[in-house]
CSV table of C-alpha atoms and ligand atoms in Angstrom, one decimal:
chain,number,residue,atom,x,y,z
A,1,MET,CA,48.9,-63.4,8.0
A,2,SER,CA,47.6,-59.8,8.1
A,3,GLU,CA,46.2,-60.4,11.5
A,4,TYR,CA,49.7,-60.9,12.8
A,5,ARG,CA,50.8,-57.6,11.3
A,6,ALA,CA,48.6,-55.8,13.7
A,7,LEU,CA,51.0,-56.8,16.5
A,8,PRO,CA,53.9,-54.5,17.2
A,9,SER,CA,57.5,-55.7,17.4
A,10,VAL,CA,59.1,-56.0,20.8
A,11,ASP,CA,61.0,-52.7,20.1
A,12,GLN,CA,58.0,-50.9,18.9
A,13,LEU,CA,56.1,-52.0,22.0
A,14,LEU,CA,58.8,-50.9,24.3
A,15,THR,CA,58.9,-47.3,22.9
A,16,THR,CA,55.2,-47.0,23.9
A,17,LEU,CA,55.9,-48.1,27.5
A,18,PRO,CA,58.4,-45.6,29.0
A,19,ASP,CA,56.6,-45.6,32.4
A,20,LEU,CA,56.8,-49.4,32.8
A,21,ILE,CA,60.5,-49.3,31.8
A,22,ASP,CA,61.1,-46.6,34.4
A,23,ARG,CA,59.4,-48.5,37.1
A,24,HIS,CA,60.6,-52.1,36.4
A,25,GLY,CA,63.8,-51.8,34.2
A,26,ARG,CA,64.3,-52.4,30.5
A,27,GLN,CA,65.2,-56.1,30.7
A,28,PRO,CA,62.1,-57.3,32.7
A,29,VAL,CA,59.8,-55.3,30.4
A,30,THR,CA,61.5,-56.8,27.3
A,31,ASP,CA,61.1,-60.3,28.7
A,32,ALA,CA,57.5,-59.8,29.7
A,33,ALA,CA,56.7,-58.2,26.3
A,34,ARG,CA,58.2,-61.3,24.4
A,35,LEU,CA,56.0,-63.6,26.4
A,36,ARG,CA,52.9,-61.6,25.8
A,37,LEU,CA,53.6,-61.3,22.1
A,38,ASP,CA,54.0,-65.0,21.9
A,39,ALA,CA,50.7,-65.5,23.6
A,40,ALA,CA,49.0,-63.0,21.3
A,41,ARG,CA,50.4,-64.9,18.2
A,42,GLN,CA,49.0,-68.1,19.7
A,43,ALA,CA,45.6,-66.4,20.2
A,44,ILE,CA,45.5,-65.2,16.6
A,45,ARG,CA,46.4,-68.8,15.4
A,46,GLU,CA,43.3,-69.8,17.3
A,47,GLY,CA,41.1,-67.2,15.6
A,48,ALA,CA,41.5,-64.0,17.7
A,49,GLN,CA,41.8,-60.6,16.0
A,50,GLY,CA,45.2,-59.0,15.7
A,51,ALA,CA,44.0,-55.5,16.6
A,52,THR,CA,42.1,-56.7,19.7
A,53,GLU,CA,45.2,-58.6,20.9
A,54,ALA,CA,47.5,-55.6,20.2
A,55,ALA,CA,45.2,-53.3,22.2
A,56,ARG,CA,45.3,-55.5,25.2
A,57,LEU,CA,49.1,-55.7,25.4
A,58,PRO,CA,49.9,-52.6,27.5
A,59,HIS,CA,47.6,-53.3,30.4
A,60,LEU,CA,48.3,-57.1,30.4
A,61,LEU,CA,52.1,-56.2,30.5
A,62,ALA,CA,51.5,-53.7,33.3
A,63,ALA,CA,49.6,-56.4,35.3
A,64,ASP,CA,52.3,-59.1,34.6
A,65,LEU,CA,55.1,-56.8,35.8
A,66,ALA,CA,53.2,-55.6,38.9
A,67,ALA,CA,52.5,-59.2,39.8
A,68,ALA,CA,56.1,-60.2,39.3
A,69,ALA,CA,57.3,-57.2,41.4
A,70,VAL,CA,55.4,-58.4,44.5
A,71,THR,CA,57.9,-60.0,46.9
A,72,GLN,CA,57.0,-63.6,47.4
A,73,LEU,CA,58.1,-63.7,51.0
A,74,ARG,CA,56.1,-60.8,52.3
A,75,PRO,CA,54.5,-60.1,55.7
A,76,ILE,CA,51.2,-61.8,56.4
A,77,LEU,CA,48.9,-61.8,59.3
A,78,ASN,CA,49.0,-65.0,61.3
A,79,LEU,CA,45.4,-65.3,62.7
A,80,THR,CA,45.5,-69.1,62.8
A,81,GLY,CA,45.6,-69.2,66.6
A,82,THR,CA,48.9,-71.1,66.4
A,83,VAL,CA,51.5,-68.7,67.9
A,84,LEU,CA,54.6,-70.5,66.8
A,85,HIS,CA,53.5,-71.7,63.4
A,86,THR,CA,56.4,-73.5,61.7
A,87,ASN,CA,54.9,-72.9,58.2
A,88,LEU,CA,54.5,-69.2,59.0
A,89,GLY,CA,58.1,-68.7,60.2
A,90,ARG,CA,57.7,-69.5,64.0
A,91,ALA,CA,58.8,-66.7,66.4
A,92,ILE,CA,58.7,-63.1,65.4
A,93,LEU,CA,61.5,-61.2,67.0
A,94,ALA,CA,61.8,-58.6,69.7
A,95,GLU,CA,62.5,-55.0,68.5
A,96,GLU,CA,65.9,-55.3,70.2
A,97,ALA,CA,66.7,-58.4,68.1
A,98,ILE,CA,65.6,-56.8,64.9
A,99,ALA,CA,67.7,-53.7,65.6
A,100,ALA,CA,70.8,-55.9,66.3
A,101,ALA,CA,70.2,-58.0,63.2
A,102,SER,CA,69.9,-54.8,61.0
A,103,ALA,CA,73.1,-53.4,62.5
A,104,ALA,CA,74.9,-56.7,61.8
A,105,MET,CA,73.8,-56.6,58.2
A,106,ALA,CA,74.8,-53.0,57.6
A,107,ALA,CA,78.3,-52.8,59.0
A,108,PRO,CA,81.3,-55.1,59.7
A,109,LEU,CA,81.5,-56.5,63.2
A,110,ALA,CA,84.0,-58.3,65.4
A,111,LEU,CA,82.4,-61.7,64.7
A,112,GLU,CA,85.5,-63.8,65.1
A,113,PHE,CA,87.8,-61.1,66.2
A,114,ASP,CA,88.9,-60.4,69.8
A,115,LEU,CA,88.7,-56.6,70.3
A,116,THR,CA,90.8,-56.8,73.5
A,117,THR,CA,93.8,-58.7,72.1
A,118,GLY,CA,93.4,-58.0,68.4
A,119,GLY,CA,93.6,-61.8,67.9
A,120,ARG,CA,91.2,-64.3,66.6
A,121,GLY,CA,87.9,-64.8,68.5
A,122,GLN,CA,85.1,-67.3,68.1
A,123,ARG,CA,81.6,-66.5,66.9
A,124,ASP,CA,80.0,-68.5,69.7
A,125,ASP,CA,81.7,-66.4,72.3
A,126,HIS,CA,79.0,-63.7,71.9
A,127,LEU,CA,76.4,-66.1,73.2
A,128,ARG,CA,78.2,-68.6,75.3
A,129,GLY,CA,78.2,-66.5,78.5
A,130,LEU,CA,74.6,-65.6,78.3
A,131,LEU,CA,73.6,-69.2,77.6
A,132,CYS,CA,75.6,-70.5,80.6
A,133,ASP,CA,74.1,-67.9,82.9
A,134,LEU,CA,70.6,-68.6,81.8
A,135,THR,CA,70.8,-72.4,81.9
A,136,GLY,CA,73.4,-73.1,84.6
A,137,ALA,CA,75.4,-75.2,82.1
A,138,GLU,CA,79.2,-75.2,81.9
A,139,ASP,CA,79.4,-74.5,78.2
A,140,ALA,CA,77.3,-74.0,75.1
A,141,THR,CA,77.6,-74.3,71.4
A,142,ILE,CA,75.3,-72.9,68.7
A,143,LEU,CA,74.1,-74.5,65.5
A,144,ASN,CA,71.9,-73.7,62.5
A,145,ASN,CA,68.8,-75.3,64.2
A,146,ASN,CA,67.9,-77.9,66.8
A,147,ALA,CA,67.9,-80.7,64.2
A,148,ALA,CA,71.5,-79.8,63.5
A,149,ALA,CA,72.3,-79.8,67.2
A,150,VAL,CA,70.9,-83.3,67.5
A,151,LEU,CA,72.7,-84.5,64.4
A,152,ILE,CA,76.1,-83.2,65.4
A,153,ALA,CA,75.8,-84.5,69.0
A,154,LEU,CA,74.8,-88.0,67.7
A,155,ASN,CA,77.6,-88.0,65.2
A,156,THR,CA,80.2,-86.8,67.8
A,157,PHE,CA,79.3,-89.4,70.4
A,158,GLY,CA,77.5,-92.1,68.5
A,159,GLN,CA,79.3,-92.6,65.2
A,160,GLY,CA,80.0,-96.3,64.8
A,161,ARG,CA,78.4,-96.8,68.2
A,162,GLU,CA,75.0,-97.3,69.6
A,163,ALA,CA,72.4,-94.8,70.9
A,164,ILE,CA,69.8,-96.0,73.3
A,165,VAL,CA,66.3,-94.5,73.0
A,166,SER,CA,63.0,-95.4,74.5
A,167,ARG,CA,60.4,-96.6,72.0
A,168,GLY,CA,58.0,-94.1,73.4
A,169,GLU,CA,60.3,-91.2,72.3
A,170,LEU,CA,61.1,-92.1,68.7
A,171,ILE,CA,59.5,-89.0,67.3
A,172,GLU,CA,58.8,-87.5,63.9
A,173,ILE,CA,58.6,-83.8,64.0
A,174,GLY,CA,57.0,-82.8,60.7
A,175,GLY,CA,58.8,-83.0,57.4
A,176,ALA,CA,61.7,-85.4,57.3
A,177,PHE,CA,62.9,-85.0,60.9
A,178,ARG,CA,62.5,-88.6,62.2
A,179,MET,CA,64.7,-89.6,65.0
A,180,PRO,CA,65.6,-93.0,63.4
A,181,ASP,CA,66.6,-91.3,60.1
A,182,ILE,CA,68.7,-88.7,61.8
A,183,MET,CA,70.5,-91.4,63.7
A,184,SER,CA,71.4,-93.4,60.6
A,185,ARG,CA,72.7,-90.2,58.9
A,186,ALA,CA,74.8,-89.5,62.0
A,187,GLY,CA,76.3,-93.0,61.7
A,188,THR,CA,74.7,-94.1,64.9
A,189,GLN,CA,73.1,-97.5,65.5
A,190,LEU,CA,69.7,-97.1,67.1
A,191,VAL,CA,68.9,-99.3,70.0
A,192,GLU,CA,65.2,-99.1,70.9
A,193,VAL,CA,64.3,-100.1,74.5
A,194,GLY,CA,61.0,-100.5,76.3
A,195,THR,CA,57.6,-100.3,74.6
A,196,THR,CA,55.6,-97.5,73.2
A,197,ASN,CA,53.9,-96.8,76.5
A,198,ARG,CA,56.3,-98.1,79.2
A,199,THR,CA,60.0,-98.0,79.6
A,200,HIS,CA,61.8,-98.9,82.8
A,201,PRO,CA,65.3,-98.3,84.2
A,202,ARG,CA,66.2,-102.0,83.6
A,203,ASP,CA,65.4,-101.6,79.9
A,204,TYR,CA,68.2,-99.0,79.6
A,205,ARG,CA,70.6,-101.0,81.9
A,206,ASP,CA,70.1,-104.2,79.9
A,207,ALA,CA,70.8,-102.4,76.6
A,208,ILE,CA,74.1,-100.8,77.7
A,209,SER,CA,77.2,-102.5,76.3
A,210,ASP,CA,80.7,-101.5,75.3
A,211,ARG,CA,79.2,-100.4,72.0
A,212,THR,CA,77.0,-97.8,73.6
A,213,GLY,CA,77.9,-94.2,72.8
A,214,LEU,CA,75.1,-92.4,74.4
A,215,ILE,CA,71.6,-92.5,75.9
A,216,LEU,CA,69.2,-90.2,74.3
A,217,LYS,CA,66.1,-88.7,76.0
A,218,VAL,CA,63.7,-87.0,73.6
A,219,HIS,CA,61.0,-84.6,74.8
A,220,THR,CA,57.9,-85.9,73.0
A,221,SER,CA,57.1,-82.5,71.7
A,222,ASN,CA,54.2,-83.0,69.4
A,223,TYR,CA,52.2,-85.8,71.1
A,224,ARG,CA,51.5,-87.1,74.5
A,225,ILE,CA,51.2,-90.7,75.6
A,226,GLU,CA,48.5,-91.0,78.2
A,227,GLY,CA,47.1,-93.9,80.3
A,228,PHE,CA,49.2,-96.9,81.4
A,229,THR,CA,52.6,-95.3,80.9
A,230,ALA,CA,56.0,-95.2,82.5
A,231,GLU,CA,59.1,-93.3,81.5
A,232,VAL,CA,62.4,-93.1,83.3
A,233,PRO,CA,62.9,-89.7,84.9
A,234,ALA,CA,65.9,-87.8,83.7
A,235,PRO,CA,67.7,-87.9,87.1
A,236,ASP,CA,67.5,-91.7,87.1
A,237,LEU,CA,68.8,-91.8,83.6
A,238,ALA,CA,71.7,-89.6,84.7
A,239,HIS,CA,72.6,-92.2,87.3
A,240,ILE,CA,72.4,-95.0,84.8
A,241,SER,CA,74.5,-93.2,82.2
A,242,ARG,CA,77.1,-92.1,84.8
A,243,ASP,CA,77.5,-95.6,86.1
A,244,ALA,CA,78.0,-96.9,82.6
A,245,GLY,CA,80.3,-94.0,81.5
A,246,VAL,CA,78.1,-93.0,78.6
A,247,VAL,CA,76.8,-89.6,77.6
A,248,LEU,CA,73.2,-88.7,78.4
A,249,MET,CA,71.7,-86.2,76.0
A,250,ASN,CA,68.2,-84.7,76.5
A,251,ASP,CA,66.6,-83.2,73.4
A,252,LEU,CA,64.1,-80.8,74.8
A,253,GLY,CA,62.9,-79.3,71.5
A,254,ALA,CA,61.0,-76.2,72.4
A,255,GLY,CA,63.1,-75.7,75.6
A,256,SER,CA,61.9,-72.7,77.5
A,257,LEU,CA,64.4,-70.6,79.4
A,258,VAL,CA,61.8,-69.5,81.9
A,259,ASP,CA,59.0,-71.1,83.9
A,260,LEU,CA,55.9,-70.4,81.7
A,261,SER,CA,53.5,-70.9,84.7
A,262,HIS,CA,54.5,-67.3,85.8
A,263,TRP,CA,52.5,-66.1,82.8
A,264,GLY,CA,49.5,-68.5,83.3
A,265,LEU,CA,50.7,-71.2,80.9
A,266,ARG,CA,51.3,-74.8,81.8
A,267,ARG,CA,54.8,-75.6,82.9
A,268,GLU,CA,57.2,-77.0,80.2
A,269,PRO,CA,60.5,-78.3,81.5
A,270,THR,CA,63.0,-75.5,81.4
A,271,VAL,CA,66.5,-75.9,80.0
A,272,ALA,CA,68.0,-75.1,83.4
A,273,GLU,CA,65.9,-77.9,85.0
A,274,ALA,CA,67.1,-80.4,82.4
A,275,VAL,CA,70.7,-79.3,83.1
A,276,ALA,CA,70.2,-79.6,86.8
A,277,GLU,CA,68.6,-83.1,86.4
A,278,GLY,CA,72.0,-84.3,85.3
A,279,ALA,CA,71.9,-84.5,81.5
A,280,ASP,CA,75.4,-84.2,80.1
A,281,LEU,CA,74.0,-82.3,77.1
A,282,VAL,CA,70.7,-80.6,76.5
A,283,THR,CA,69.5,-79.5,73.0
A,284,PHE,CA,66.8,-77.0,72.2
A,285,SER,CA,65.6,-74.5,69.5
A,286,GLY,CA,66.1,-70.8,69.1
A,287,ASP,CA,62.8,-70.0,67.4
A,288,LYS,CA,60.3,-71.9,69.5
A,289,LEU,CA,59.5,-70.9,73.0
A,290,LEU,CA,62.8,-69.0,73.3
A,291,GLY,CA,61.4,-66.4,70.8
A,292,GLY,CA,64.5,-65.8,68.7
A,293,PRO,CA,65.6,-66.5,65.2
A,294,GLN,CA,66.1,-70.1,63.9
A,295,ALA,CA,69.0,-71.7,65.8
A,296,GLY,CA,69.9,-74.8,67.8
A,297,PHE,CA,71.7,-74.9,71.1
A,298,ILE,CA,73.6,-77.6,72.9
A,299,VAL,CA,74.5,-76.8,76.5
A,300,GLY,CA,76.2,-79.0,79.0
A,301,ARG,CA,79.6,-80.4,80.0
A,302,ARG,CA,82.6,-78.4,78.9
A,303,ASP,CA,84.7,-81.5,77.7
A,304,LEU,CA,81.8,-82.7,75.6
A,305,ILE,CA,81.0,-79.3,74.1
A,306,ALA,CA,84.7,-79.1,73.2
A,307,GLN,CA,84.5,-82.4,71.3
A,308,ILE,CA,81.4,-81.2,69.4
A,309,ASN,CA,83.2,-78.0,68.4
A,310,ARG,CA,86.1,-80.1,66.9
A,311,ASN,CA,83.7,-82.0,64.7
A,312,PRO,CA,84.0,-80.8,61.1
A,313,LEU,CA,80.2,-80.7,60.9
A,314,LYS,CA,80.3,-77.7,63.2
A,315,ARG,CA,81.6,-75.6,60.3
A,316,ALA,CA,78.8,-76.8,58.0
A,317,LEU,CA,76.1,-76.2,60.6
A,318,ARG,CA,77.2,-72.9,62.0
A,319,LEU,CA,75.2,-69.7,62.4
A,320,ASP,CA,75.6,-66.5,60.4
A,321,LYS,CA,76.3,-63.1,61.9
A,322,ILE,CA,72.8,-61.8,61.5
A,323,ARG,CA,71.2,-64.5,63.6
A,324,ILE,CA,74.0,-64.4,66.2
A,325,ALA,CA,73.3,-60.7,66.6
A,326,ALA,CA,69.6,-61.3,66.9
A,327,LEU,CA,70.1,-64.1,69.4
A,328,GLU,CA,72.4,-62.1,71.6
A,329,ALA,CA,69.8,-59.3,71.8
A,330,THR,CA,67.0,-61.9,72.5
A,331,LEU,CA,69.0,-63.7,75.2
A,332,ARG,CA,69.8,-60.4,76.9
A,333,LEU,CA,66.0,-59.8,77.4
A,334,TYR,CA,65.9,-62.8,79.6
A,335,ARG,CA,68.1,-61.1,82.2
A,336,ASP,CA,65.1,-58.9,83.1
A,337,PRO,CA,62.3,-61.5,83.5
A,338,ASP,CA,59.9,-58.8,84.9
A,339,ARG,CA,59.7,-57.1,81.5
A,340,LEU,CA,60.2,-60.2,79.4
A,341,ALA,CA,56.5,-60.5,78.4
A,342,GLU,CA,56.4,-56.8,77.3
A,343,ARG,CA,59.5,-57.1,75.1
A,344,LEU,CA,59.5,-60.7,73.8
A,345,PRO,CA,56.6,-61.0,71.2
A,346,VAL,CA,56.2,-64.8,71.6
A,347,LEU,CA,55.6,-64.4,75.3
A,348,ARG,CA,53.5,-61.3,74.9
A,349,MET,CA,51.2,-63.2,72.5
A,350,LEU,CA,51.1,-66.4,74.6
A,351,SER,CA,50.2,-64.5,77.8
A,352,ARG,CA,47.6,-62.1,76.3
A,353,PRO,CA,44.6,-62.4,78.6
A,354,LYS,CA,41.5,-63.8,76.9
A,355,ASP,CA,39.4,-60.8,78.1
A,356,GLU,CA,41.5,-58.4,76.4
A,357,ILE,CA,41.3,-60.4,73.1
A,358,ALA,CA,37.5,-60.7,73.5
A,359,GLN,CA,37.2,-56.9,73.9
A,360,GLN,CA,39.2,-56.5,70.8
A,361,ALA,CA,37.0,-58.9,68.9
A,362,ALA,CA,33.8,-57.2,70.1
A,363,ARG,CA,35.3,-53.8,69.0
A,364,MET,CA,36.4,-55.0,65.6
A,365,ALA,CA,33.4,-57.2,64.6
A,366,PRO,CA,31.2,-54.3,63.3
A,367,LEU,CA,34.1,-52.7,61.5
A,368,VAL,CA,35.1,-55.9,59.8
A,369,ARG,CA,31.4,-56.6,59.0
A,370,ASP,CA,31.2,-53.3,57.2
A,371,LEU,CA,34.3,-54.2,55.1
A,372,LEU,CA,33.1,-57.7,54.3
A,373,ALA,CA,29.4,-56.9,53.6
A,374,PRO,CA,29.9,-55.6,50.1
A,375,HIS,CA,31.5,-59.0,49.3
A,376,GLY,CA,28.7,-61.0,50.7
A,377,PHE,CA,30.3,-62.1,54.0
A,378,ASP,CA,29.5,-61.4,57.7
A,379,ALA,CA,31.6,-61.2,60.8
A,380,GLN,CA,30.7,-62.0,64.4
A,381,ALA,CA,32.9,-62.0,67.6
A,382,THR,CA,33.5,-65.5,68.8
A,383,ASP,CA,35.4,-67.5,71.4
A,384,CYS,CA,38.2,-69.8,70.1
A,385,ALA,CA,41.2,-71.7,71.3
A,386,SER,CA,44.9,-70.8,70.5
A,387,GLN,CA,47.8,-73.2,70.5
A,388,ILE,CA,51.5,-72.6,71.2
A,389,GLY,CA,52.6,-74.6,68.2
A,390,SER,CA,56.0,-76.0,67.2
A,391,GLY,CA,55.4,-79.0,69.4
A,392,ALA,CA,55.2,-77.2,72.7
A,393,LEU,CA,52.5,-78.3,75.1
A,394,PRO,CA,50.8,-80.2,72.3
A,395,THR,CA,47.6,-81.1,74.0
A,396,ASP,CA,47.0,-77.7,75.6
A,397,THR,CA,44.9,-74.9,74.2
A,398,ILE,CA,44.8,-71.4,75.4
A,399,PRO,CA,41.4,-69.7,75.6
A,400,SER,CA,41.2,-66.9,73.1
A,401,ALA,CA,38.8,-64.9,71.0
A,402,GLY,CA,38.4,-63.8,67.4
A,403,LEU,CA,36.1,-63.2,64.5
A,404,ARG,CA,33.9,-65.8,62.9
A,405,LEU,CA,33.5,-65.0,59.2
A,406,THR,CA,30.6,-66.6,57.3
A,407,GLY,CA,28.8,-66.3,53.9
A,408,ALA,CA,26.2,-68.0,51.8
A,409,GLY,CA,26.9,-71.5,50.5
A,410,GLY,CA,28.9,-74.4,51.9
A,411,ASP,CA,32.1,-73.3,50.2
A,412,ALA,CA,31.9,-69.7,51.7
A,413,PRO,CA,34.7,-70.3,54.2
A,414,ASP,CA,37.1,-71.7,51.5
A,415,ARG,CA,36.2,-68.9,49.1
A,416,LEU,CA,36.9,-66.3,51.7
A,417,ALA,CA,40.0,-68.0,52.9
A,418,ALA,CA,41.4,-67.9,49.3
A,419,ARG,CA,40.5,-64.2,48.9
A,420,LEU,CA,42.2,-63.3,52.1
A,421,ARG,CA,45.3,-65.3,51.0
A,422,PHE,CA,45.5,-63.2,47.8
A,423,LEU,CA,45.5,-59.8,49.6
A,424,PRO,CA,48.6,-57.6,49.4
A,425,ARG,CA,49.0,-58.5,53.0
A,426,PRO,CA,47.6,-62.0,53.2
A,427,ILE,CA,45.5,-62.9,56.2
A,428,ILE,CA,45.6,-66.6,57.3
A,429,GLY,CA,42.9,-67.9,59.5
A,430,HIS,CA,41.5,-71.4,60.1
A,431,ILE,CA,38.3,-73.1,59.0
A,432,HIS,CA,36.1,-74.3,61.8
A,433,ALA,CA,32.5,-75.4,62.0
A,434,GLY,CA,31.5,-73.8,58.7
A,435,ALA,CA,33.2,-70.5,59.2
A,436,LEU,CA,36.6,-68.9,58.7
A,437,VAL,CA,37.9,-68.1,62.1
A,438,LEU,CA,40.4,-65.3,62.7
A,439,ASP,CA,42.0,-65.7,66.1
A,440,LEU,CA,43.1,-62.3,67.3
A,441,ARG,CA,45.7,-63.4,69.8
A,442,CYS,CA,48.6,-62.6,67.5
A,443,LEU,CA,47.1,-59.4,66.0
A,444,ALA,CA,49.4,-56.5,67.1
A,445,SER,CA,46.8,-53.7,66.4
A,446,ASP,CA,43.3,-53.3,65.1
A,447,ASP,CA,44.7,-51.3,62.3
A,448,GLN,CA,46.8,-54.1,60.9
A,449,LEU,CA,43.7,-56.2,60.1
A,450,LEU,CA,41.5,-53.3,59.0
A,451,THR,CA,44.2,-52.0,56.6
A,452,ALA,CA,44.7,-55.4,55.2
A,453,LEU,CA,41.0,-56.0,54.7
A,454,ALA,CA,40.5,-52.6,53.1
A,455,ASP,CA,42.3,-54.0,50.0
A,456,LEU,CA,39.7,-56.7,49.5
B,1,LIG,C1,61.4,-79.0,67.1
B,1,LIG,C2,62.2,-80.1,67.6
B,1,LIG,C3,63.4,-80.5,67.0
B,1,LIG,C4,63.8,-79.8,65.7
B,1,LIG,O1,64.2,-78.5,66.0
B,1,LIG,P1,64.4,-77.4,64.9
B,1,LIG,O2,64.8,-76.2,65.6
B,1,LIG,O3,63.0,-77.3,64.2
B,1,LIG,O4,65.4,-77.9,63.9
B,1,LIG,C5,64.1,-81.6,67.5
B,1,LIG,N1,63.7,-82.2,68.6
B,1,LIG,C6,62.5,-81.9,69.2
B,1,LIG,C7,62.1,-82.7,70.4
B,1,LIG,C8,61.7,-80.8,68.8
B,1,LIG,O5,60.6,-80.5,69.4
């Protein structure tokens, strides 16, 4: 019993901790103190000394509160080599987009208010003109993400009806986005045509009936079927759907607004091309190659977009003002393609020449080595290969360079990876051939990495 008496009461403990209360607030310190006192009583029950437990309380509490104060969702360094990493938040935004989003958070704005007439406006109006200009489409509507865009389009044109899809395009895109599941939630009956590797025009024609609502073409974002293959090109599908009077939707996924080959990358179909090829509707993401915040777009025929906008799901899947502001600023950058790669981080990172990254790696290797040596690790400059990520150009890699971090023992890469994840600014690399590799393609400045590592 006497051992317990060595522990202070919660109130007594609080009077000795004015600094912690000042920093974190009375309630959080009280809650943390209760937990620590419970733990101390438990330790005494298991034979610990009261005085020892009491003496440890202040610094344990300080550590608990400091740990709890660290924001969970804090900036990290993405040195994985995957530029659009879905698990790391995909695109980082242009300064122009960040400024527009901040302004939208800080003050009221005419989101659904027409400043000319004083009457009601529509939130999509701020983006519709830009999207039509950039894609050549008649009209556009904006949703929470591309999964939502696909869902609402299927529900609008395929509920209680059939949607025809090639077996080679029944994709799963990570998590729970599987085309067949989305279809059933949209109330659409899936009609698979063709085979995994080959689908022909007659497969689509034979499947069309008076129950058909739409034909869906899906960009096979995250895999490629090679070898003995055949798919029906979009212009031919446009003829087939027009003859049958059904809607043709092309889900592009990453959907670039510009031809990436200008920046030395392989061509992905652009949204404007998909529109020109005759799709009635084209869906694509805002935070993949486009380089904006999470969003989904449907561009295409005005009468069809109007039908989608009347679907009650539109209200449930709409975008907030912060992202609309960021998107408007992002889309405006596309009006000046010459400076796009300077201003749009996704394109800047994707188009960074390997030589420049290799020079950075050579310059940084000795500095990083000095920071890691006291911890028993070494750093060497190395070649590596980046990826676009988010299902764009899945089989392509982009030559890159980085740092190869090694240490003694087979578990050295895992141990170092864990330590870098626990830094105040976590560093995420990837393990390859017995080393932790940090691809420097996405590193904005040498300082960012050196500062983060200095906390090791
Ligand atoms: C990524 C992708 C989606 C889902 O888009 P989100 O913006 O992640 O919701 C749908 N279809 C295709 C083909 C994709 O590549």
